[in-house]
Coordinates of C-alpha atoms in Angstrom, one line a residue:
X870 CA 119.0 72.1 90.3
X871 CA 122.1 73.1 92.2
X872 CA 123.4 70.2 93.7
X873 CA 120.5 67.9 95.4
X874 CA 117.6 69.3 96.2
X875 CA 117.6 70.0 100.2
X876 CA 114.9 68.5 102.0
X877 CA 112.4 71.4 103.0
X878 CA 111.5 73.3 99.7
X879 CA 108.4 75.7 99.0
X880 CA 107.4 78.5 96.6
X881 CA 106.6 81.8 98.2
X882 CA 105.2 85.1 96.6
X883 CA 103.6 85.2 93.1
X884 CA 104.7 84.5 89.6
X885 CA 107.2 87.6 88.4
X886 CA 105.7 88.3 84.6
X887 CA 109.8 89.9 82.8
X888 CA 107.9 90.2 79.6
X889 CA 108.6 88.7 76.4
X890 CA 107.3 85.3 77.5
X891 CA 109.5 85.6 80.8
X892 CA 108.2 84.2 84.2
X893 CA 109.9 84.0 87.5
X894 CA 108.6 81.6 90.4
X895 CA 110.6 82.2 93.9
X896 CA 111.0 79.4 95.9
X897 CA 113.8 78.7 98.7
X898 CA 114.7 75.3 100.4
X899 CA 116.7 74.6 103.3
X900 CA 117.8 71.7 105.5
X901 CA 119.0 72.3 109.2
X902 CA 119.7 71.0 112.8
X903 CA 119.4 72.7 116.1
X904 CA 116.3 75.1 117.0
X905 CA 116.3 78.4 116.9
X906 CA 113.2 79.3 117.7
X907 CA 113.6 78.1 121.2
X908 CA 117.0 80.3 121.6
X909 CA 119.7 77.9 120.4
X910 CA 121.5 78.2 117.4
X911 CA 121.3 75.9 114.5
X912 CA 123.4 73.4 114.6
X913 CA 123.9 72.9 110.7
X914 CA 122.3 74.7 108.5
X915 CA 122.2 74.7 104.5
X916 CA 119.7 77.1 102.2
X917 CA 119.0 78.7 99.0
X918 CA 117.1 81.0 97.4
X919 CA 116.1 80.2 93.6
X920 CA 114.1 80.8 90.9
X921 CA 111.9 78.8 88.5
X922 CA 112.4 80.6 85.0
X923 CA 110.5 80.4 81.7
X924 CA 111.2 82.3 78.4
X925 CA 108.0 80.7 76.5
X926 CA 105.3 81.7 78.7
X927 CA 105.0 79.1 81.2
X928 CA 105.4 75.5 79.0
X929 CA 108.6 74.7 80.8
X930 CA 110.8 76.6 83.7
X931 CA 114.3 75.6 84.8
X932 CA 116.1 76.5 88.3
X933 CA 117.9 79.6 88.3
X934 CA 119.8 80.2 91.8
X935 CA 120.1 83.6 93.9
X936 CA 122.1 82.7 96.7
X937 CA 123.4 79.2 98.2
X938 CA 124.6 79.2 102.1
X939 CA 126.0 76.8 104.4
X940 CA 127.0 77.6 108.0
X941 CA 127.6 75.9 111.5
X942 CA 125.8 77.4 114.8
X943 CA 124.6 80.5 113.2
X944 CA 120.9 81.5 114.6
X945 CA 119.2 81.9 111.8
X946 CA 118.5 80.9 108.1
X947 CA 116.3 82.2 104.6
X948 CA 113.6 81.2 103.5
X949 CA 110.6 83.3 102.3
X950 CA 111.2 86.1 99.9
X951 CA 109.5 88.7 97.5
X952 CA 110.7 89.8 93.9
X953 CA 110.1 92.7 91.6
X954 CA 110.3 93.8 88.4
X955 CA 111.6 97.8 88.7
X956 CA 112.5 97.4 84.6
X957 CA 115.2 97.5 82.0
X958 CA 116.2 93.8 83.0
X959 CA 116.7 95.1 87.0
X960 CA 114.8 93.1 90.2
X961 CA 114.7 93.7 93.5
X962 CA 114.6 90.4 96.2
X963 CA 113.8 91.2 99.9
X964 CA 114.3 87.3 101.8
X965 CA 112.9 86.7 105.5
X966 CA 115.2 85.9 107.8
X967 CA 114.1 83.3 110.2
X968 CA 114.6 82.4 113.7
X969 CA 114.5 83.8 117.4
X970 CA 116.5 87.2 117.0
X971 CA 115.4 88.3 113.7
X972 CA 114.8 91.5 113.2
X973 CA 115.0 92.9 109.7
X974 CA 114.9 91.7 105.4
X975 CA 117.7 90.8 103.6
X976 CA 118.0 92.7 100.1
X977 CA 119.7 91.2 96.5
X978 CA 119.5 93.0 93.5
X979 CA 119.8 91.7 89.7
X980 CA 120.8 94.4 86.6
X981 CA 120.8 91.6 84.5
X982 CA 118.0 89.8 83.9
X983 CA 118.0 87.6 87.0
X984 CA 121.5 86.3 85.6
X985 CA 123.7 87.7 88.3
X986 CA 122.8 89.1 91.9
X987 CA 124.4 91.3 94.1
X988 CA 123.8 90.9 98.1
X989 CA 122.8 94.2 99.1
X990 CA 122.7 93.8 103.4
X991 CA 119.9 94.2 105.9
X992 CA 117.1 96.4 106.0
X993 CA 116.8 99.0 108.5
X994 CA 113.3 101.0 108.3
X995 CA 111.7 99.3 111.0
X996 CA 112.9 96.5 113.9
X997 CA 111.0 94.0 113.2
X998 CA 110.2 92.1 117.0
X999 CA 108.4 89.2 117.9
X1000 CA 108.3 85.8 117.3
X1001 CA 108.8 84.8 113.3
X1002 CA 108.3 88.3 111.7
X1003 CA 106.1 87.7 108.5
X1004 CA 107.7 87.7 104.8
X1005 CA 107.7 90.9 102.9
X1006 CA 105.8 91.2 100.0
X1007 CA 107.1 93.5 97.0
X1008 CA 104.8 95.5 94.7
X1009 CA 106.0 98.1 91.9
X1010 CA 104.1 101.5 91.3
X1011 CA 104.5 103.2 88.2
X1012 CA 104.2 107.3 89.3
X1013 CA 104.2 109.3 86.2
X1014 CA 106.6 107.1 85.0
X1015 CA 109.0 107.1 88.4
X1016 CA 109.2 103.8 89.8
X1017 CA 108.1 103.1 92.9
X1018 CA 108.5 100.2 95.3
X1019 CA 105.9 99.3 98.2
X1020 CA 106.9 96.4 101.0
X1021 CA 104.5 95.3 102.7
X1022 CA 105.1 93.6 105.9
X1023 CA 103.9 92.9 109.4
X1024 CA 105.9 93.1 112.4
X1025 CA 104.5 90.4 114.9
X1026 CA 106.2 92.0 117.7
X1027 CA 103.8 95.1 117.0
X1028 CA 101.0 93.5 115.6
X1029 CA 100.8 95.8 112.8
X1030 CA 100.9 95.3 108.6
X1031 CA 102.7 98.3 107.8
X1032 CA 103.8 99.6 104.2
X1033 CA 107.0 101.4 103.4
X1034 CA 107.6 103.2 100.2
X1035 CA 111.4 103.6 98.1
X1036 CA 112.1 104.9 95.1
X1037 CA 113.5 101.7 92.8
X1038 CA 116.3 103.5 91.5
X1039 CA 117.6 104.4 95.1
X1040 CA 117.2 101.1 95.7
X1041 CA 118.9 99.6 93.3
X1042 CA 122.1 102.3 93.6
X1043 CA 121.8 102.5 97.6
X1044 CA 120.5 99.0 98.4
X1045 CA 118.2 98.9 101.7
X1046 CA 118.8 102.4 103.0
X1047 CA 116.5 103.3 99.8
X1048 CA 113.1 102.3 101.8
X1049 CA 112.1 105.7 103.3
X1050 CA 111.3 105.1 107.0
X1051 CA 109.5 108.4 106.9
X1052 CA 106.6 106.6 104.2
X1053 CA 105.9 104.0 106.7
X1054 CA 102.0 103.8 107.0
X1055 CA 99.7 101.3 109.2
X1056 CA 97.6 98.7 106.6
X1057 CA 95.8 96.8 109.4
X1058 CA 95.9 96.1 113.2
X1059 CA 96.2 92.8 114.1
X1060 CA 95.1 93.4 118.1
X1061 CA 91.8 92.0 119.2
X1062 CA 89.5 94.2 121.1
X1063 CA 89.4 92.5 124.1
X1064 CA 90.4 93.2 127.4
X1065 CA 93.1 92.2 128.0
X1066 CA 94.4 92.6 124.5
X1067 CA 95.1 89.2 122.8
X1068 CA 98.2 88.9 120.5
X1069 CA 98.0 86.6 117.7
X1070 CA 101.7 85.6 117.0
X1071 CA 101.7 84.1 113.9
X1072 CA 99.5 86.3 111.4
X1073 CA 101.1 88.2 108.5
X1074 CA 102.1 86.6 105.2
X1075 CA 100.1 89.2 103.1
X1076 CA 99.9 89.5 99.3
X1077 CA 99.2 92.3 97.7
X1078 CA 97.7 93.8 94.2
X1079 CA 98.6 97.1 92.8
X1080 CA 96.0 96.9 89.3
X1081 CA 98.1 99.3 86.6
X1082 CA 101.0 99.7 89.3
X1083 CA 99.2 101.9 90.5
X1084 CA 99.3 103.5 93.9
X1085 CA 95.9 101.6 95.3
X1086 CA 96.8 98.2 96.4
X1087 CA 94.0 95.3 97.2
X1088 CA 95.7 92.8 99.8
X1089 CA 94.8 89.4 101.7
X1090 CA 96.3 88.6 105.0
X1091 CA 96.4 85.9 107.3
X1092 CA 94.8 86.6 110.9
X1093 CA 95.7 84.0 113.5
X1094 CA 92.8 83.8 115.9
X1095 CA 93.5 81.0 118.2
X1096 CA 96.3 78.1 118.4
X1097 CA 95.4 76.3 115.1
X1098 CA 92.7 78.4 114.0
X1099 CA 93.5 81.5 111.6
X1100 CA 91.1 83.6 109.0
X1101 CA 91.9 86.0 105.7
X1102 CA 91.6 89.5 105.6
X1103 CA 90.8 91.8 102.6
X1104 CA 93.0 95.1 103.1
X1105 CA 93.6 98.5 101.2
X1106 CA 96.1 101.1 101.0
X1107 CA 94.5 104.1 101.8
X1108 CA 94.8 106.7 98.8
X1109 CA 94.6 109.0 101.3
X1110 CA 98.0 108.3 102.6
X1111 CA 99.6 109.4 98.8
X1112 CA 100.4 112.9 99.0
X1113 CA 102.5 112.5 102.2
X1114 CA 103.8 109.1 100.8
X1115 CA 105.0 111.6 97.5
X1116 CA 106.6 114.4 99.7
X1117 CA 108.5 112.3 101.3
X1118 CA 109.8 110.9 98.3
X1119 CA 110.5 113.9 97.0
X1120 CA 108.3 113.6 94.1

């Protein structure tokens, strides 16, 4: 551990296999004062995003840290975030950032092995709006041996789980102006056909399954339909969306 443990902690996103026997949990904790989610700033605020790590397959991990953070009256914090695995000992971190005026992912990068990161800015393919924009979720494509990266996402302010496309090495030599906005394409609509149309503020925090990196993906999200009452969703990228997603690309 860095320091003592904070007192709000979870892991977030699924187990990051490095090879060799080496596994990567994310997890961030935090510990704050002050609201932000009703407009004010936070009062104090401390948070970090780690990492459990192995190197024997899972019989013991030990913390590895990404970033550490303490501010005064700032309005907002990190907490969830994705990792891949775009090879030759290189990983790409999008965090959440969370409270009122959030409105885009914060991107790391490691060319190490997870030993060192590099703080790579905000994202900028979409503004994310509403209230508590859902974590990202990362998934690497193999394409004929280029790598690509998918982030799935869903902006709450639209109601939408969209995916955008990058090419990992861009991303790793241009940080987040890499993502493509041009790639962006609809998953799933979270508007319920009724009239009027009811919004459902808090669904999102989708996982996602690319068998082979390949470019199909299998997903589950979370549907919120009513004030305590929400519901999974099975979800699929559509392969029809591929040749497009390639052009783009320029592959």
């Amino acid at each position: 551990m860095y320091g003592q443990q904070l007192s709000k902690y979870l892991p977030y996103g699924h187990i990051v296999d490095a090879g060799n026997g080496v596994l990567y949990q994310p997890w961030y904790e935090n510990d704050y004062t002050g609201l932000p989610s009703q407009g004010g700033n936070l009062y104090t605020c401390s948070y970090r995003l780690n990492l459990y790590k192995s190197t024997n397959g899972g019989d013991s991990f030990s913390a590895v840290n990404i970033m550490s953070h303490t501010n005064d009256n700032e309005n907002f914090l990190y907490t969830e975030f994705s990792m891949v695995n775009i090879g030759g000992g290189c990983f790409i971190v999008l965090a959440r950032k969370d409270g009122l005026d959030f409105q885009e992912y914060h991107q790391y990068k490691s060319e190490d092995n997870c030993n060192s990161w590099y703080d790579h800015g905000n994202t900028s393919f979409e503004t994310l709006t509403g209230n508590y924009p859902a974590p990202p979720w990362l998934s690497f494509i193999n394409f004929e041996g280029v790598g690509i990266v998918a982030c799935y996402y869903t902006n709450r302010g639209t109601q939408k789980m969209n995916v955008v496309y990058g090419l990992a090495k861009d991303l790793l030599e241009n940080g987040p102006s890499g993502w493509n906005g041009n790639t962006i394409k609809e998953i799933f609509d979270f508007w319920y056909p009724q009239n009027p149309p009811a919004q459902y503020t808090a669904s999102g925090y989708q996982s996602f399954y690319q068998p082979l990196n390949q470019y199909k993906g299998i997903g589950v999200g979370f549907k919120e339909s009513g004030t305590y009452l929400a519901y999974p969703i099975v979800v699929f990228t559509n392969i029809s969306d591929m040749k497009d997603v390639l052009i783009e690309l320029g592959l």
